[in-house]
């Protein structure tokens, strides 16, 4: 199990490097054809309602993102034009991953949970820090992995960043 966790973790670290280095075309190759990227809104609710109502429901309520690979590809195409107003000049981004644990192993698929911190700086004085939890479903593809599903839970109910033009 440790060897599998190390292999999956290495894949996710490599994926984060591709995003940080703006190598989006290579990054897209790591996404499975049925990839889904979801970032529900976080709600401020009483303790008794946390389990059912802290996050908006995917496919039924508003989310920051709940999109298939085709939409992600379109966003990459926009970024690659060099005239994407929210990313001109480009952001400097660092993705940090920690507390990675395998939560389900049903080969060829695995589910891995963890925490993320994404640091973004653009122009001279705009800095954003996004922190939260993530759940990924990966599928074995030959000697490597493909990301099938990514769900991110931001630890803020109000987005403090000016936009989410980067991939978290």
Tab-separated table of C-alpha atoms in Angstrom:
chain	number	residue	atom	x	y	z
A	1	UNK	CA	0.000	0.000	0.000
A	2	UNK	CA	2.874	2.405	0.738
A	3	UNK	CA	4.323	1.826	-2.707
A	4	UNK	CA	0.956	2.598	-4.309
A	5	UNK	CA	0.576	5.780	-2.228
A	6	UNK	CA	4.096	6.871	-3.200
A	7	UNK	CA	3.340	6.244	-6.886
A	8	UNK	CA	0.047	8.163	-6.787
A	9	UNK	CA	1.591	11.006	-4.759
A	10	UNK	CA	4.446	11.330	-7.238
A	11	UNK	CA	1.922	11.559	-10.074
A	12	UNK	CA	0.025	14.355	-8.286
A	13	UNK	CA	3.249	16.264	-7.539
A	14	UNK	CA	4.229	16.002	-11.211
A	15	UNK	CA	0.789	17.238	-12.220
A	16	UNK	CA	1.139	20.234	-9.854
A	17	UNK	CA	4.519	21.055	-11.407
A	18	UNK	CA	2.973	21.098	-14.888
A	19	UNK	CA	0.352	23.591	-13.723
A	20	UNK	CA	2.920	25.775	-11.946
A	21	UNK	CA	5.102	25.786	-15.069
A	22	UNK	CA	2.103	26.644	-17.302
A	23	UNK	CA	2.584	23.471	-19.334
A	24	UNK	CA	-1.156	23.168	-19.846
A	25	UNK	CA	-1.085	21.039	-22.990
A	26	UNK	CA	0.964	18.377	-21.189
A	27	UNK	CA	-1.290	18.717	-18.150
A	28	UNK	CA	-4.402	18.029	-20.250
A	29	UNK	CA	-2.877	14.700	-21.286
A	30	UNK	CA	-3.057	13.600	-17.632
A	31	UNK	CA	-6.838	14.031	-17.580
A	32	UNK	CA	-9.048	11.102	-18.537
A	33	UNK	CA	-11.648	11.638	-21.266
A	34	UNK	CA	-14.457	11.480	-18.666
A	35	UNK	CA	-12.654	13.904	-16.321
A	36	UNK	CA	-14.829	16.094	-14.113
A	37	UNK	CA	-13.568	19.138	-12.162
A	38	UNK	CA	-15.798	20.289	-9.297
A	39	UNK	CA	-15.506	23.098	-6.770
A	40	UNK	CA	-18.753	23.505	-4.806
A	41	UNK	CA	-19.484	26.639	-2.798
A	42	UNK	CA	-18.944	26.417	0.957
A	43	UNK	CA	-21.780	27.663	3.138
A	44	UNK	CA	-21.807	29.001	6.689
A	45	UNK	CA	-24.242	26.704	8.486
A	46	UNK	CA	-24.974	25.681	12.081
A	47	UNK	CA	-23.102	22.636	13.372
A	48	UNK	CA	-26.225	20.459	13.139
A	49	UNK	CA	-26.467	21.140	9.382
A	50	UNK	CA	-22.805	20.704	8.416
A	51	UNK	CA	-23.101	17.188	7.005
A	52	UNK	CA	-25.952	18.011	4.627
A	53	UNK	CA	-25.597	21.691	3.854
A	54	UNK	CA	-22.018	22.933	4.188
A	55	UNK	CA	-21.295	22.405	0.475
A	56	UNK	CA	-23.549	23.101	-2.484
A	57	UNK	CA	-24.669	19.930	-4.220
A	58	UNK	CA	-22.927	19.061	-7.471
A	59	UNK	CA	-25.246	19.015	-10.452
A	60	UNK	CA	-28.105	20.558	-8.466
A	61	UNK	CA	-26.852	23.867	-7.048
A	62	UNK	CA	-24.432	26.637	-7.982
A	63	UNK	CA	-20.731	25.726	-7.824
A	64	UNK	CA	-17.552	27.649	-8.566
A	65	UNK	CA	-16.857	24.897	-11.086
A	66	UNK	CA	-18.564	21.659	-12.072
A	67	UNK	CA	-17.283	20.992	-15.545
A	68	UNK	CA	-16.199	18.216	-17.895
A	69	UNK	CA	-12.858	17.917	-19.655
A	70	UNK	CA	-14.162	19.728	-22.743
A	71	UNK	CA	-14.742	22.921	-20.738
A	72	UNK	CA	-11.322	22.618	-19.107
A	73	UNK	CA	-9.793	22.249	-22.590
A	74	UNK	CA	-11.617	25.401	-23.685
A	75	UNK	CA	-10.237	27.289	-20.666
A	76	UNK	CA	-6.718	26.123	-21.564
A	77	UNK	CA	-7.235	27.283	-25.161
A	78	UNK	CA	-8.235	30.722	-23.842
A	79	UNK	CA	-5.165	30.908	-21.603
A	80	UNK	CA	-2.854	29.891	-24.445
A	81	UNK	CA	-4.013	32.775	-26.668
A	82	UNK	CA	-2.037	35.235	-24.547
A	83	UNK	CA	-4.968	37.641	-24.498
A	84	UNK	CA	-6.908	36.203	-21.566
A	85	UNK	CA	-7.561	39.435	-19.656
A	86	UNK	CA	-7.601	37.808	-16.188
A	87	UNK	CA	-4.199	36.213	-16.849
A	88	UNK	CA	-2.364	39.015	-18.630
A	89	UNK	CA	0.172	39.462	-17.237
A	90	UNK	CA	0.323	35.838	-16.144
A	91	UNK	CA	0.070	34.716	-12.548
A	92	UNK	CA	2.912	33.074	-10.705
A	93	UNK	CA	1.419	30.006	-9.035
A	94	UNK	CA	2.606	27.336	-6.607
A	95	UNK	CA	0.503	24.271	-5.805
A	96	UNK	CA	1.349	22.536	-2.529
A	97	UNK	CA	-0.175	19.164	-1.621
A	98	UNK	CA	-0.083	17.507	1.777
A	99	UNK	CA	-1.790	14.875	3.960
A	100	UNK	CA	-2.286	12.593	0.945
A	101	UNK	CA	-4.025	9.324	1.823
A	102	UNK	CA	-5.540	6.556	-0.235
A	103	UNK	CA	-9.205	6.364	0.753
A	104	UNK	CA	-10.293	3.723	-1.752
A	105	UNK	CA	-8.344	1.193	-3.765
A	106	UNK	CA	-10.340	-0.641	-6.410
A	107	UNK	CA	-7.779	-1.063	-9.178
A	108	UNK	CA	-7.549	0.183	-11.825
A	109	UNK	CA	-9.031	3.115	-9.843
A	110	UNK	CA	-7.958	4.710	-6.591
A	111	UNK	CA	-9.353	7.587	-4.583
A	112	UNK	CA	-6.925	9.845	-2.773
A	113	UNK	CA	-7.741	12.627	-0.346
A	114	UNK	CA	-5.545	15.418	0.882
A	115	UNK	CA	-5.115	19.109	1.513
A	116	UNK	CA	-3.942	21.817	-0.854
A	117	UNK	CA	-2.515	25.290	-0.665
A	118	UNK	CA	-2.360	27.295	-3.872
A	119	UNK	CA	-0.390	30.542	-3.803
A	120	UNK	CA	-0.889	33.034	-6.614
A	121	UNK	CA	0.819	36.361	-7.244
A	122	UNK	CA	0.176	38.594	-10.214
A	123	UNK	CA	1.316	42.043	-11.208
A	124	UNK	CA	3.194	43.621	-8.313
A	125	UNK	CA	0.745	43.497	-5.445
A	126	UNK	CA	-2.033	40.949	-5.992
A	127	UNK	CA	-1.617	37.848	-3.863
A	128	UNK	CA	-4.146	35.077	-3.257
A	129	UNK	CA	-3.890	32.024	-1.041
A	130	UNK	CA	-6.428	29.264	-1.577
A	131	UNK	CA	-6.517	26.441	0.970
A	132	UNK	CA	-8.765	23.440	1.310
A	133	UNK	CA	-9.450	19.745	0.953
A	134	UNK	CA	-9.408	17.711	-2.211
A	135	UNK	CA	-10.555	14.309	-3.385
A	136	UNK	CA	-9.223	12.816	-6.582
A	137	UNK	CA	-10.188	9.656	-8.405
A	138	UNK	CA	-7.330	8.339	-10.537
A	139	UNK	CA	-7.376	5.503	-13.048
A	140	UNK	CA	-4.365	3.416	-14.011
A	141	UNK	CA	-3.435	3.979	-17.659
A	142	UNK	CA	-0.517	1.755	-18.633
A	143	UNK	CA	2.425	2.709	-16.434
A	144	UNK	CA	0.898	6.028	-15.401
A	145	UNK	CA	-2.331	7.469	-14.027
A	146	UNK	CA	-5.143	9.611	-15.403
A	147	UNK	CA	-7.259	11.967	-13.308
A	148	UNK	CA	-10.910	10.951	-13.605
A	149	UNK	CA	-12.481	13.248	-11.034
A	150	UNK	CA	-11.292	16.122	-8.867
A	151	UNK	CA	-13.416	17.710	-6.144
A	152	UNK	CA	-11.979	20.681	-4.264
A	153	UNK	CA	-13.454	22.170	-1.100
A	154	UNK	CA	-12.162	25.684	-0.518
A	155	UNK	CA	-11.867	26.712	3.125
A	156	UNK	CA	-13.702	29.984	2.556
A	157	UNK	CA	-17.361	30.717	2.016
A	158	UNK	CA	-16.648	34.038	0.289
A	159	UNK	CA	-14.047	34.053	-2.458
A	160	UNK	CA	-11.399	36.607	-1.505
A	161	UNK	CA	-9.503	36.295	-4.801
A	162	UNK	CA	-10.511	38.559	-7.699
A	163	UNK	CA	-11.051	35.533	-9.931
A	164	UNK	CA	-10.453	31.807	-10.329
A	165	UNK	CA	-8.696	31.992	-13.680
A	166	UNK	CA	-6.062	29.482	-12.537
A	167	UNK	CA	-6.577	25.760	-12.058
A	168	UNK	CA	-6.663	25.011	-8.342
